Amino acid sequence: MSIVVKIEEKLYQNRYIVDESRPHIQIRNDAVCKSCESQACTVCCPAACYTKNETGSVTLATDGCLECGTCRVVCQDKENIQWDYPRGGYGISYKFG
Amino acid sequence: MVEKFDAIVIGAGPSGNAAAYTLAKQGLNVLQLERGEYPGAKNVQGGIMYAAELEKIIPDFREDCPTERHIIEQRIWLLGDDNYIGTNYRSDAFNSDKPNRYTIIRANIDKWFSEKIREAGGLQICETTVTELIRDASGKVIGVRTDREGGEIHADVVIMADGVNALLARRTGFQQELAPQNVALAVKEILFIDPELIQQRFGLKDEEGVVIEIMGKVTKGMVGTAFLYTNKESLTIGIGCLISDFKEGSIPPYKMLEDLKNHPVIKPLIEGAEMKEYAAHMIPEGGYKAVPQLYGDGWMVVGDAAHFNNAAHREGSNLAMASGRMAAETVIELKQAGKPCNAANLAAYKKKLDDSFIMKDLKKYRNLPGIMHENKQFFGAYPDTLTAAAHSWFTVDSVDKKTKEKEIMKSFVKKRSIMGLVGDAIKLVRAVR
Ligand SMILES: Cc1cc2nc3c(=O)[nH]c(=O)nc-3n(C[C@H](O)[C@H](O)[C@H](O)COP(=O)(O)OP(=O)(O)OC[C@H]3O[C@@H](n4cnc5c(N)ncnc54)[C@H](O)[C@@H]3O)c2cc1C
Ligand code: SF4
């Protein structure tokens, strides 16, 4: 069974209060991503915030982030993700949860 | 001057709410801080809520608590590629005046609970993230710093109810980072649908509800489970697997959820429903062995932040509420005795936990997480073999039953040696004994 999933359509249903130009998660060092064999963040993130880019490194866009913490857990051996919550009131705001 | 409270509670999930309410009810001066826009804004649950623990805290909660349906039927399904084998338990006895389990929508419950805290006199501030615990020269926690201007606040005790990420305890050095094999990632959706369709498809009337717990091929051989719950006007569907498995695999969680929704036995149940929200959250599943240090000078940790989750029974919010209440009661007792909230005195909290179902249950299942992790056949080979066996058994095709029996046994042994089968059974029994 092969189904194409448009993650954008899923995230579109959610309510976000975006903190313009203040991403709460950051990649520390691009070179570390480049040398990372698994780049597990690109598979594990439930909001597809991480994508492999043309340079072989990883691009992070936090707008759709669900604040689950998974990326921090999968990257702990490399310690290449600086993970924080958004400022109070910002980020995902679940209507139902 | 820095403001000072008897207690600060960080987080407005079930554990923080239980703690704040219990403290406020006893007249203590309590401040609750929540980073979300409103209580529940950051919170995700499947959601079944068990009445017992809430009832201990708010005995008449049924009067106005916004629950969805009380559960009269529990199904456990093992899914193959295009089939399932399962058990149902349904009883009219669950239609009592005081139902034992309800489906819920997390945000509704959290808002309601928060209202009760305010009525009891607790002070609650949302849209405020606690960034740091403040400690004195001796290392005792004496308050918190927040991301608000001049956001330093002091208290006799700080109760960390900040959920599975537990950033504060990790940053302060009270906890280690979560090990990938000790935590699951779950994704879920809420699907709105005509209540009449829910009643028809699940055989329900009024506010009766059905819950389905799902295992099998849908987790692609990874350690995990899925669920489908009936709410009043919506269905909740979700799936979760250990992060260590997601890390090794190549399927993103949202794809797994989509495959579940399109599974031939699930699809007809959710057909025509409209998706209104997509959520993701981690669940602490390391059990007893993953429980961290629970208290120290001026601090305690409750709920998911303390790794209180019973993965085998899918219980979390009740452990959260119970631990929140016990932490609060410990503080109240110390206050009344005029004793300080230092580590030696807060040890009473650990004692309460040890004597309760929380630690007893976690201890009983202490070996289960390891067994599941090391024995993937529970999630890969078994669903296939079992559903194939059922298919053969129920297909009437002029093959005699004895031959079928033999073939079924053979298929089991082919997937796994006899010793393997026996070994698995023993391991499982030991784990849950
Ligand atoms: C998909 C899924 C299904 C589940 N299904 C069930 C179920 O059916 N039944 C059940 O009983 N349990 C279930 N659980 C588990 C249950 O949801 C949790 O055990 C429970 O929510 C834990 O409560 P908590 O109060 O400890 O943490 P949380 O509910 O996570 O609350 C933590 C709160 O703290 C706030 N916070 C965090 N950090 C800060 C900070 N620095 N400053 C201020 N605020 C902060 C957060 O915004 C949040 O509101 C499920 C969990 C998931 C993810
Ligand atoms: S916290 Fe979760 S949703 Fe956000 S970027 Fe990390 S993995 Fe993705």
Coordinates of C-alpha atoms and ligand atoms in Angstrom, one line a residue:
Chain A
M1 CA 0.0 0.0 0.0
S2 CA 1.6 3.3 -1.0
I3 CA -0.1 6.5 0.0
V4 CA 1.2 9.9 -0.7
V5 CA 1.0 12.0 2.5
K6 CA 0.9 15.8 2.3
I7 CA 2.2 16.8 5.7
E8 CA 1.4 20.5 4.9
E9 CA -2.3 19.6 4.7
K10 CA -2.2 18.1 8.1
L11 CA -0.4 21.0 9.7
Y12 CA -2.7 23.4 7.9
Q13 CA -5.5 22.3 10.3
N14 CA -3.5 23.3 13.3
R15 CA -3.4 26.6 15.1
Y16 CA 0.0 28.2 15.5
I17 CA 1.0 31.5 17.0
V18 CA 4.3 32.1 15.2
D19 CA 7.1 34.0 16.9
E20 CA 8.4 35.7 13.8
S21 CA 12.1 35.2 13.3
R22 CA 12.7 33.6 16.7
P23 CA 13.0 29.9 16.0
H24 CA 13.0 27.9 19.3
I25 CA 15.1 25.1 17.8
Q26 CA 18.4 25.5 16.1
I27 CA 20.9 23.3 14.4
R28 CA 24.3 24.0 16.0
N29 CA 26.7 23.0 13.3
D30 CA 26.0 22.4 9.7
A31 CA 29.1 20.2 9.2
V32 CA 27.9 17.8 11.8
C33 CA 24.7 17.2 9.9
K34 CA 26.7 16.6 6.7
S35 CA 28.8 13.9 8.3
C36 CA 25.7 12.3 10.0
E37 CA 25.0 9.0 8.4
S38 CA 21.4 8.5 9.5
Q39 CA 20.0 12.1 9.5
A40 CA 17.3 10.5 11.6
C41 CA 15.7 13.9 12.3
T42 CA 14.5 14.0 8.6
V43 CA 12.5 10.8 9.1
C44 CA 11.5 11.0 12.8
C45 CA 10.1 14.6 13.0
P46 CA 6.2 14.3 12.9
A47 CA 6.0 17.7 11.3
A48 CA 8.7 17.2 8.7
C49 CA 10.6 20.2 9.9
Y50 CA 13.9 18.7 8.9
T51 CA 14.7 18.1 5.2
K52 CA 17.9 17.0 3.6
N53 CA 19.2 19.8 1.3
E54 CA 21.3 19.9 -1.9
T55 CA 24.5 20.4 0.0
G56 CA 24.0 17.1 1.8
S57 CA 23.2 18.9 5.0
V58 CA 19.9 19.4 6.8
T59 CA 17.6 22.4 6.6
L60 CA 15.3 23.2 9.6
A61 CA 12.1 25.1 9.4
T62 CA 10.3 25.3 12.8
D63 CA 7.0 26.9 11.8
G64 CA 5.1 23.6 11.8
C65 CA 6.8 22.3 14.9
L66 CA 4.6 20.4 17.3
E67 CA 7.0 20.8 20.2
C68 CA 7.3 17.0 20.8
G69 CA 11.0 16.9 21.6
T70 CA 11.7 13.9 19.3
C71 CA 14.5 15.6 17.3
R72 CA 16.4 16.4 20.5
V73 CA 16.1 12.8 21.6
V74 CA 17.3 11.3 18.3
C75 CA 20.2 13.7 18.0
Q76 CA 21.5 13.4 21.6
D77 CA 24.6 11.4 20.6
K78 CA 25.6 14.2 18.2
E79 CA 24.3 17.0 20.5
N80 CA 23.7 19.1 17.3
I81 CA 20.2 20.3 18.1
Q82 CA 19.7 23.2 20.5
W83 CA 16.2 22.6 21.7
D84 CA 14.0 24.9 23.6
Y85 CA 10.3 25.7 24.0
P86 CA 9.0 28.8 22.2
R87 CA 8.4 31.9 24.4
G88 CA 5.3 31.6 26.5
G89 CA 2.1 31.8 24.5
Y90 CA 3.8 31.1 21.2
G91 CA 4.0 28.0 19.0
I92 CA 1.4 25.2 18.6
S93 CA -1.9 25.9 20.3
Y94 CA -4.0 22.7 20.3
K95 CA -7.7 23.3 20.1
F96 CA -8.4 19.7 21.1
G97 CA -5.1 18.0 22.0
Chain B
M1 CA 10.8 42.8 46.0
V2 CA 10.6 39.3 44.8
E3 CA 7.2 37.8 45.3
K4 CA 7.0 34.6 47.4
F5 CA 4.5 31.8 47.4
D6 CA 4.1 28.6 49.5
A7 CA 4.4 26.6 46.3
I8 CA 5.0 27.1 42.6
V9 CA 3.6 24.5 40.2
I10 CA 5.1 24.4 36.7
G11 CA 2.6 23.2 34.1
A12 CA -1.1 22.9 33.8
G13 CA -1.5 19.3 32.6
P14 CA -3.3 16.7 34.7
S15 CA -0.4 16.4 37.2
G16 CA 0.1 20.1 37.7
N17 CA -3.6 20.7 38.0
A18 CA -4.0 18.0 40.6
A19 CA -1.2 19.5 42.6
A20 CA -2.3 23.1 42.3
Y21 CA -5.9 22.3 43.1
T22 CA -5.1 20.2 46.2
L23 CA -2.8 23.0 47.5
A24 CA -5.3 25.8 46.8
K25 CA -8.1 23.8 48.3
Q26 CA -6.2 23.6 51.6
G27 CA -5.7 27.4 51.6
L28 CA -2.0 27.4 50.5
N29 CA -0.7 30.3 48.5
V30 CA 0.0 28.6 45.2
L31 CA 1.1 29.9 41.8
Q32 CA 0.7 27.8 38.7
L33 CA 2.7 28.7 35.6
E34 CA 1.8 27.4 32.1
R35 CA 3.6 28.2 28.9
G36 CA 0.6 27.6 26.6
E37 CA -1.9 30.2 25.5
Y38 CA -4.4 28.5 27.8
P39 CA -4.3 25.3 29.9
G40 CA -4.3 22.3 27.5
A41 CA -2.8 24.3 24.5
K42 CA 0.3 22.2 24.6
N43 CA -1.2 19.0 25.9
V44 CA -2.0 15.8 23.9
Q45 CA -3.8 12.7 25.1
G46 CA -5.5 9.8 23.3
G47 CA -7.7 10.2 25.5
I48 CA -9.2 7.9 27.9
M49 CA -9.7 9.3 31.3
Y50 CA -10.0 7.1 34.3
A51 CA -12.5 8.4 36.9
A52 CA -10.9 7.0 40.1
E53 CA -8.1 9.5 40.5
L54 CA -10.0 12.6 39.5
E55 CA -12.8 11.5 41.8
K56 CA -10.3 11.5 44.7
I57 CA -9.5 15.1 44.0
I58 CA -12.9 16.4 42.9
P59 CA -15.5 13.9 44.1
D60 CA -18.4 15.5 42.3
F61 CA -16.5 16.0 39.0
R62 CA -19.2 14.4 37.0
E63 CA -21.6 17.3 37.6
D64 CA -19.8 19.6 35.1
C65 CA -16.7 17.9 33.8
P66 CA -16.8 18.0 30.0
T67 CA -16.2 14.3 29.3
E68 CA -17.2 12.8 25.9
R69 CA -18.5 9.2 26.1
H70 CA -18.4 6.7 28.9
I71 CA -16.8 3.5 27.7
I72 CA -19.0 0.4 27.5
E73 CA -16.9 -1.6 25.2
Q74 CA -13.2 -2.3 24.8
R75 CA -11.8 -3.9 21.7
I76 CA -8.3 -5.2 21.3
W77 CA -7.4 -5.8 17.7
L78 CA -4.4 -7.4 16.0
L79 CA -4.1 -6.1 12.5
G80 CA -2.7 -8.0 9.5
D81 CA -2.2 -6.5 6.1
D82 CA -5.9 -6.5 5.2
N83 CA -7.5 -8.2 8.2
Y84 CA -7.7 -8.3 11.9
I85 CA -8.3 -10.7 14.7
G86 CA -9.5 -9.4 18.0
T87 CA -11.4 -9.5 21.2
N88 CA -14.3 -7.3 22.4
Y89 CA -15.5 -6.9 25.9
R90 CA -18.8 -5.1 26.2
S91 CA -21.0 -4.8 29.2
D92 CA -24.2 -3.0 30.1
A93 CA -22.8 -2.8 33.6
F94 CA -20.5 0.0 32.4
N95 CA -23.7 2.1 31.9
S96 CA -23.8 3.0 35.6
D97 CA -24.4 6.4 37.3
K98 CA -20.7 6.6 38.0
P99 CA -18.8 5.3 34.9
N100 CA -15.3 4.3 35.4
R101 CA -13.7 5.4 32.1
Y102 CA -14.5 8.2 29.7
T103 CA -13.2 9.3 26.4
I104 CA -12.2 13.0 26.6
I105 CA -10.8 15.9 24.6
R106 CA -7.7 16.9 26.5
A107 CA -8.0 20.7 26.0
N108 CA -11.6 20.7 27.3
I109 CA -10.7 18.9 30.5
D110 CA -7.6 21.0 31.2
K111 CA -9.6 24.2 30.9
W112 CA -12.3 22.9 33.1
F113 CA -9.8 21.8 35.8
S114 CA -8.0 25.1 35.7
E115 CA -11.3 26.9 36.3
K116 CA -11.7 24.7 39.5
I117 CA -8.2 25.8 40.6
R118 CA -9.0 29.4 40.2
E119 CA -12.3 28.9 42.1
A120 CA -10.3 27.3 44.9
G121 CA -8.1 30.4 45.1
G122 CA -5.0 29.3 43.2
L123 CA -3.2 31.9 41.0
Q124 CA -2.6 30.8 37.5
I125 CA -0.6 32.5 34.8
C126 CA -0.5 31.3 31.3
E127 CA 1.7 32.3 28.3
T128 CA 4.7 32.1 30.6
T129 CA 7.6 29.7 30.2
V130 CA 9.7 28.9 33.2
T131 CA 13.3 29.1 31.9
E132 CA 15.2 28.2 35.0
L133 CA 15.1 27.0 38.6
I134 CA 16.7 29.4 41.1
R135 CA 18.9 27.8 43.7
D136 CA 20.6 29.3 46.8
A137 CA 24.2 28.8 47.7
S138 CA 23.4 25.4 49.2
G139 CA 21.8 24.2 46.0
K140 CA 18.3 24.4 47.4
V141 CA 15.6 25.3 44.9
I142 CA 14.1 28.6 46.1
G143 CA 12.1 29.7 43.1
V144 CA 11.9 30.1 39.3
R145 CA 12.8 32.5 36.5
T146 CA 10.4 32.9 33.6
D147 CA 10.6 34.5 30.2
R148 CA 8.6 37.5 31.4
E149 CA 10.1 40.8 32.3
G150 CA 11.4 40.7 35.9
G151 CA 10.2 37.1 36.0
E152 CA 11.8 36.0 39.3
I153 CA 9.5 34.4 41.8
H154 CA 10.2 32.6 45.0
A155 CA 8.5 29.7 46.8
D156 CA 9.1 27.2 49.7
V157 CA 8.8 24.4 47.2
V158 CA 8.7 24.1 43.4
I159 CA 6.6 21.2 41.9
M160 CA 7.8 20.3 38.4
A161 CA 4.7 19.1 36.4
D162 CA 6.2 20.1 33.0
G163 CA 5.6 16.9 31.2
V164 CA 7.8 14.3 29.3
N165 CA 10.4 16.7 28.0
A166 CA 11.2 17.8 31.6
L167 CA 13.6 20.4 30.4
L168 CA 14.0 22.1 33.8
A169 CA 15.0 19.0 35.7
R170 CA 17.4 18.1 32.8
R171 CA 19.0 21.5 32.7
T172 CA 19.4 21.6 36.5
G173 CA 21.1 18.2 36.4
F174 CA 18.3 16.4 38.3
Q175 CA 17.6 14.1 35.3
Q176 CA 19.4 12.6 32.3
E177 CA 18.2 13.0 28.7
L178 CA 15.5 10.5 27.7
A179 CA 17.0 7.3 26.2
P180 CA 15.4 6.7 22.7
Q181 CA 14.2 3.2 23.8
N182 CA 12.5 4.6 26.9
V183 CA 10.2 7.0 25.1
A184 CA 7.6 6.6 22.3
L185 CA 6.5 9.2 19.8
A186 CA 2.7 9.2 19.1
V187 CA 0.9 11.1 16.4
K188 CA -2.9 11.5 16.3
E189 CA -5.7 13.2 14.6
I190 CA -9.2 14.2 15.6
L191 CA -11.8 13.4 12.9
F192 CA -15.2 15.1 13.2
I193 CA -18.1 13.1 12.1
D194 CA -21.9 12.9 12.4
P195 CA -22.7 11.4 15.8
E196 CA -25.3 9.2 14.2
L197 CA -22.6 7.6 12.1
I198 CA -20.6 6.9 15.3
Q199 CA -23.6 5.3 16.9
Q200 CA -24.4 3.2 13.8
R201 CA -20.8 2.0 13.1
F202 CA -20.0 1.2 16.7
G203 CA -23.4 0.0 17.8
L204 CA -23.9 2.7 20.4
K205 CA -26.7 4.8 21.9
D206 CA -26.6 8.2 23.7
E207 CA -23.3 8.8 25.3
E208 CA -22.0 5.3 25.2
G209 CA -18.5 4.9 23.8
V210 CA -16.2 2.2 22.3
V211 CA -12.4 2.2 22.4
I212 CA -10.2 0.1 20.2
E213 CA -6.6 -0.6 21.0
I214 CA -4.6 -1.8 18.0
M215 CA -1.5 -3.8 17.5
G216 CA 0.0 -5.5 14.5
K217 CA 1.3 -4.8 11.0
V218 CA 0.5 -1.1 11.1
T219 CA 3.5 -0.4 13.3
K220 CA 5.7 -2.1 10.6
G221 CA 7.4 -4.4 13.0
M222 CA 8.3 -1.6 15.3
V223 CA 7.4 -1.7 19.0
G224 CA 4.2 0.3 19.2
T225 CA 0.4 0.5 19.3
A226 CA -2.4 2.4 17.7
F227 CA -5.8 3.4 18.9
L228 CA -9.3 4.5 17.8
Y229 CA -11.6 6.2 20.3
T230 CA -15.1 7.4 20.0
N231 CA -15.9 10.9 21.2
K232 CA -19.3 12.7 21.1
E233 CA -19.0 14.1 17.6
S234 CA -15.6 13.0 16.7
L235 CA -13.2 10.0 16.5
T236 CA -9.6 10.1 17.7
I237 CA -7.1 8.0 15.8
G238 CA -3.4 7.7 16.6
I239 CA -0.3 5.5 16.5
G240 CA 2.9 5.5 18.4
C241 CA 6.2 3.7 18.4
L242 CA 9.4 3.7 20.4
I243 CA 11.7 6.5 19.2
S244 CA 14.6 4.1 19.0
D245 CA 12.6 2.2 16.4
F246 CA 11.7 5.4 14.4
K247 CA 15.3 6.3 14.5
E248 CA 16.4 3.0 12.8
G249 CA 13.5 2.9 10.4
S250 CA 12.7 4.9 7.3
I251 CA 9.0 5.6 7.7
P252 CA 7.9 9.0 9.1
P253 CA 5.3 8.9 11.8
Y254 CA 2.7 10.8 9.8
K255 CA 3.0 8.3 7.0
M256 CA 2.4 5.5 9.4
L257 CA -0.7 7.2 10.7
E258 CA -2.0 7.6 7.1
D259 CA -1.4 3.9 6.4
L260 CA -3.4 3.1 9.6
K261 CA -6.3 5.3 8.4
N262 CA -6.3 3.6 5.1
H263 CA -6.1 0.1 6.5
P264 CA -9.1 -1.9 5.0
V265 CA -10.6 -2.6 8.4
I266 CA -10.1 0.9 9.8
K267 CA -11.1 2.9 6.8
P268 CA -14.8 2.1 6.8
L269 CA -15.0 3.2 10.4
I270 CA -13.7 6.7 9.8
E271 CA -15.0 7.2 6.3
G272 CA -16.6 10.6 5.7
A273 CA -15.0 12.2 8.7
E274 CA -13.3 15.5 8.6
M275 CA -9.8 16.0 10.1
K276 CA -9.6 19.0 12.3
E277 CA -6.2 18.7 14.1
Y278 CA -3.0 16.8 13.9
A279 CA -0.9 16.4 17.0
A280 CA 2.3 14.8 18.2
H281 CA 3.6 14.1 21.7
M282 CA 6.1 11.8 23.4
I283 CA 5.1 9.2 26.0
P284 CA 7.5 8.1 28.6
E285 CA 7.6 4.3 28.4
G286 CA 10.7 3.2 30.2
G287 CA 8.8 2.2 33.2
Y288 CA 10.1 1.6 36.7
K289 CA 13.8 1.5 35.7
A290 CA 13.5 4.9 34.0
V291 CA 12.0 6.7 37.0
P292 CA 14.4 9.6 37.9
Q293 CA 15.2 11.2 41.3
L294 CA 11.8 12.4 42.4
Y295 CA 12.6 15.1 45.0
G296 CA 15.3 17.1 46.5
D297 CA 15.8 20.3 48.5
G298 CA 12.9 22.5 47.6
W299 CA 11.7 20.5 44.7
M300 CA 9.5 17.6 43.5
V301 CA 8.7 16.2 40.1
V302 CA 5.3 14.7 39.2
G303 CA 3.5 13.1 36.2
D304 CA 5.2 12.5 32.9
A305 CA 8.2 14.5 34.0
A306 CA 8.7 11.8 36.6
H307 CA 8.3 9.0 34.0
F308 CA 5.0 7.9 35.6
N309 CA 3.4 6.1 32.8
N310 CA 2.1 2.5 32.6
A311 CA 2.6 1.6 28.9
A312 CA 1.1 -1.8 29.3
H313 CA -2.2 -0.5 30.4
R314 CA -2.1 2.8 28.5
E315 CA -2.4 4.8 31.8
G316 CA -0.7 8.1 32.2
S317 CA -3.1 10.9 33.1
N318 CA -4.3 9.0 36.2
L319 CA -0.7 8.4 37.4
A320 CA -0.1 12.1 36.7
M321 CA -3.1 13.2 38.8
A322 CA -2.3 10.8 41.6
S323 CA 1.3 11.9 41.8
G324 CA 0.3 15.6 41.7
R325 CA -2.1 15.0 44.6
M326 CA 0.5 13.1 46.6
A327 CA 3.1 15.8 46.1
A328 CA 0.6 18.5 47.2
E329 CA -0.4 16.5 50.3
T330 CA 3.2 16.1 51.3
V331 CA 3.7 19.9 51.2
I332 CA 0.4 20.4 53.1
E333 CA 1.5 18.0 55.8
L334 CA 4.9 19.7 56.2
K335 CA 3.3 23.1 56.3
Q336 CA 0.9 22.0 59.0
A337 CA 3.8 20.5 61.0
G338 CA 5.8 23.7 60.5
K339 CA 8.6 21.8 58.8
P340 CA 10.7 23.0 55.9
C341 CA 10.5 21.5 52.4
N342 CA 14.0 20.1 52.4
A343 CA 15.0 16.8 50.9
A344 CA 14.8 14.8 54.1
N345 CA 11.2 15.9 54.7
L346 CA 10.1 15.6 51.1
A347 CA 11.2 11.9 51.2
A348 CA 7.6 11.5 52.5
Y349 CA 6.5 12.0 48.9
K350 CA 8.5 9.0 47.7
K351 CA 7.1 7.0 50.5
K352 CA 3.5 7.8 49.4
L353 CA 4.3 6.9 45.8
D354 CA 5.9 3.6 46.9
D355 CA 2.8 2.7 48.9
S356 CA 0.5 3.5 46.0
F357 CA -0.6 1.8 42.7
I358 CA 1.9 4.0 40.8
M359 CA 5.1 2.4 42.0
K360 CA 3.5 -1.0 42.6
D361 CA 2.3 -1.2 39.0
L362 CA 5.5 0.2 37.5
K363 CA 7.4 -2.3 39.5
K364 CA 5.3 -5.2 38.4
Y365 CA 5.9 -4.4 34.7
R366 CA 9.6 -3.4 35.2
N367 CA 10.9 -5.9 32.7
L368 CA 8.3 -5.5 30.0
P369 CA 9.9 -2.5 28.1
G370 CA 13.1 -4.5 27.7
I371 CA 11.3 -7.6 26.6
M372 CA 9.3 -5.8 23.9
H373 CA 12.4 -4.1 22.7
E374 CA 14.4 -7.2 22.3
N375 CA 11.6 -9.4 20.9
K376 CA 10.3 -7.7 17.8
Q377 CA 8.3 -10.8 16.8
F378 CA 5.5 -9.6 19.0
F379 CA 5.0 -6.8 16.5
G380 CA 6.1 -8.4 13.3
A381 CA 5.9 -12.2 12.9
Y382 CA 3.0 -12.8 15.3
P383 CA 0.4 -10.6 13.8
D384 CA 0.9 -12.2 10.4
T385 CA 0.9 -15.8 11.6
L386 CA -2.1 -15.3 13.8
T387 CA -4.2 -13.6 11.2
A388 CA -3.2 -16.1 8.6
A389 CA -4.2 -18.9 11.0
A390 CA -7.6 -17.2 11.6
H391 CA -8.1 -16.8 7.9
S392 CA -7.4 -20.5 7.3
W393 CA -9.6 -21.6 10.2
F394 CA -12.6 -19.5 9.1
T395 CA -12.3 -20.3 5.4
V396 CA -14.6 -23.2 4.5
D397 CA -12.9 -24.9 1.7
S398 CA -13.3 -28.7 2.1
V399 CA -9.9 -29.1 3.8
D400 CA -10.3 -31.1 6.9
K401 CA -9.8 -29.4 10.3
K402 CA -7.0 -31.6 11.4
T403 CA -4.9 -30.8 8.4
K404 CA -5.6 -27.1 9.0
E405 CA -4.6 -27.4 12.6
K406 CA -1.3 -28.9 11.5
E407 CA -0.7 -26.3 9.0
I408 CA -1.3 -23.5 11.4
M409 CA 1.1 -25.0 13.9
K410 CA 3.6 -25.4 11.2
S411 CA 3.4 -21.8 10.2
F412 CA 4.0 -20.7 13.8
V413 CA 7.0 -22.9 14.1
K414 CA 8.3 -21.8 10.8
K415 CA 8.2 -18.2 11.9
R416 CA 9.7 -19.1 15.2
S417 CA 11.1 -22.3 16.6
I418 CA 9.0 -24.2 19.2
M419 CA 11.5 -23.2 21.8
G420 CA 11.2 -19.6 20.7
L421 CA 7.4 -19.7 21.1
V422 CA 7.6 -21.2 24.5
G423 CA 10.3 -18.8 25.4
D424 CA 8.2 -15.8 24.3
A425 CA 5.3 -17.1 26.4
I426 CA 7.4 -17.4 29.4
K427 CA 9.0 -14.0 29.0
L428 CA 5.6 -12.4 28.6
V429 CA 4.2 -14.1 31.6
R430 CA 7.2 -13.2 33.7
A431 CA 7.0 -9.6 32.6
V432 CA 3.4 -9.1 33.7
R433 CA 3.4 -11.4 36.7
Ligands
LIG1 C1 -1.0 10.2 22.0 C2 -1.2 10.0 23.5 C3 -2.2 9.3 24.0 C4 -2.4 9.1 25.4 N1 -3.5 8.4 25.8 C5 -3.7 8.4 27.1 C6 -4.9 7.8 27.6 O1 -5.8 7.3 26.8 N2 -5.1 7.7 28.9 C7 -4.2 8.3 29.8 O2 -4.5 8.2 31.0 N3 -3.1 8.8 29.4 C8 -2.8 8.9 28.1 N4 -1.7 9.5 27.6 C9 -0.7 10.0 28.6 C10 -1.1 11.3 29.3 O3 -1.5 12.2 28.3 C11 0.0 11.9 30.1 O4 0.5 10.9 31.0 C12 -0.4 13.1 30.9 O5 -0.8 14.1 30.0 C13 0.8 13.6 31.7 O6 0.4 14.7 32.4 P1 1.4 15.8 32.9 O7 0.6 16.8 33.7 O8 2.5 15.1 33.7 O9 2.1 16.4 31.7 P2 1.5 17.2 30.4 O10 0.1 16.8 30.2 O11 2.5 17.0 29.3 O12 1.6 18.7 30.9 C14 2.7 19.5 31.1 C15 2.4 20.9 31.0 O13 3.5 21.7 31.4 C16 3.6 22.8 30.6 N5 5.0 23.2 30.6 C17 6.1 22.4 30.2 N6 7.3 23.1 30.4 C18 6.9 24.3 30.9 C19 7.7 25.4 31.3 N7 9.0 25.4 31.2 N8 7.1 26.5 31.8 C20 5.7 26.5 31.9 N9 4.9 25.5 31.5 C21 5.5 24.4 31.0 C22 3.1 22.3 29.2 O14 2.7 23.4 28.4 C23 2.0 21.4 29.6 O15 0.8 22.1 29.7 C24 -1.5 9.7 26.3 C25 -0.4 10.5 25.8 C26 -0.3 10.6 24.4 C27 0.8 11.5 23.9
SF4_2 S1 10.1 19.1 18.4 FE1 9.0 17.5 17.3 S2 7.8 18.6 15.7 FE2 9.3 20.0 16.5 S3 11.1 19.9 15.1 FE3 11.5 18.5 16.8 S4 10.7 16.5 16.1 FE4 9.8 18.1 14.7

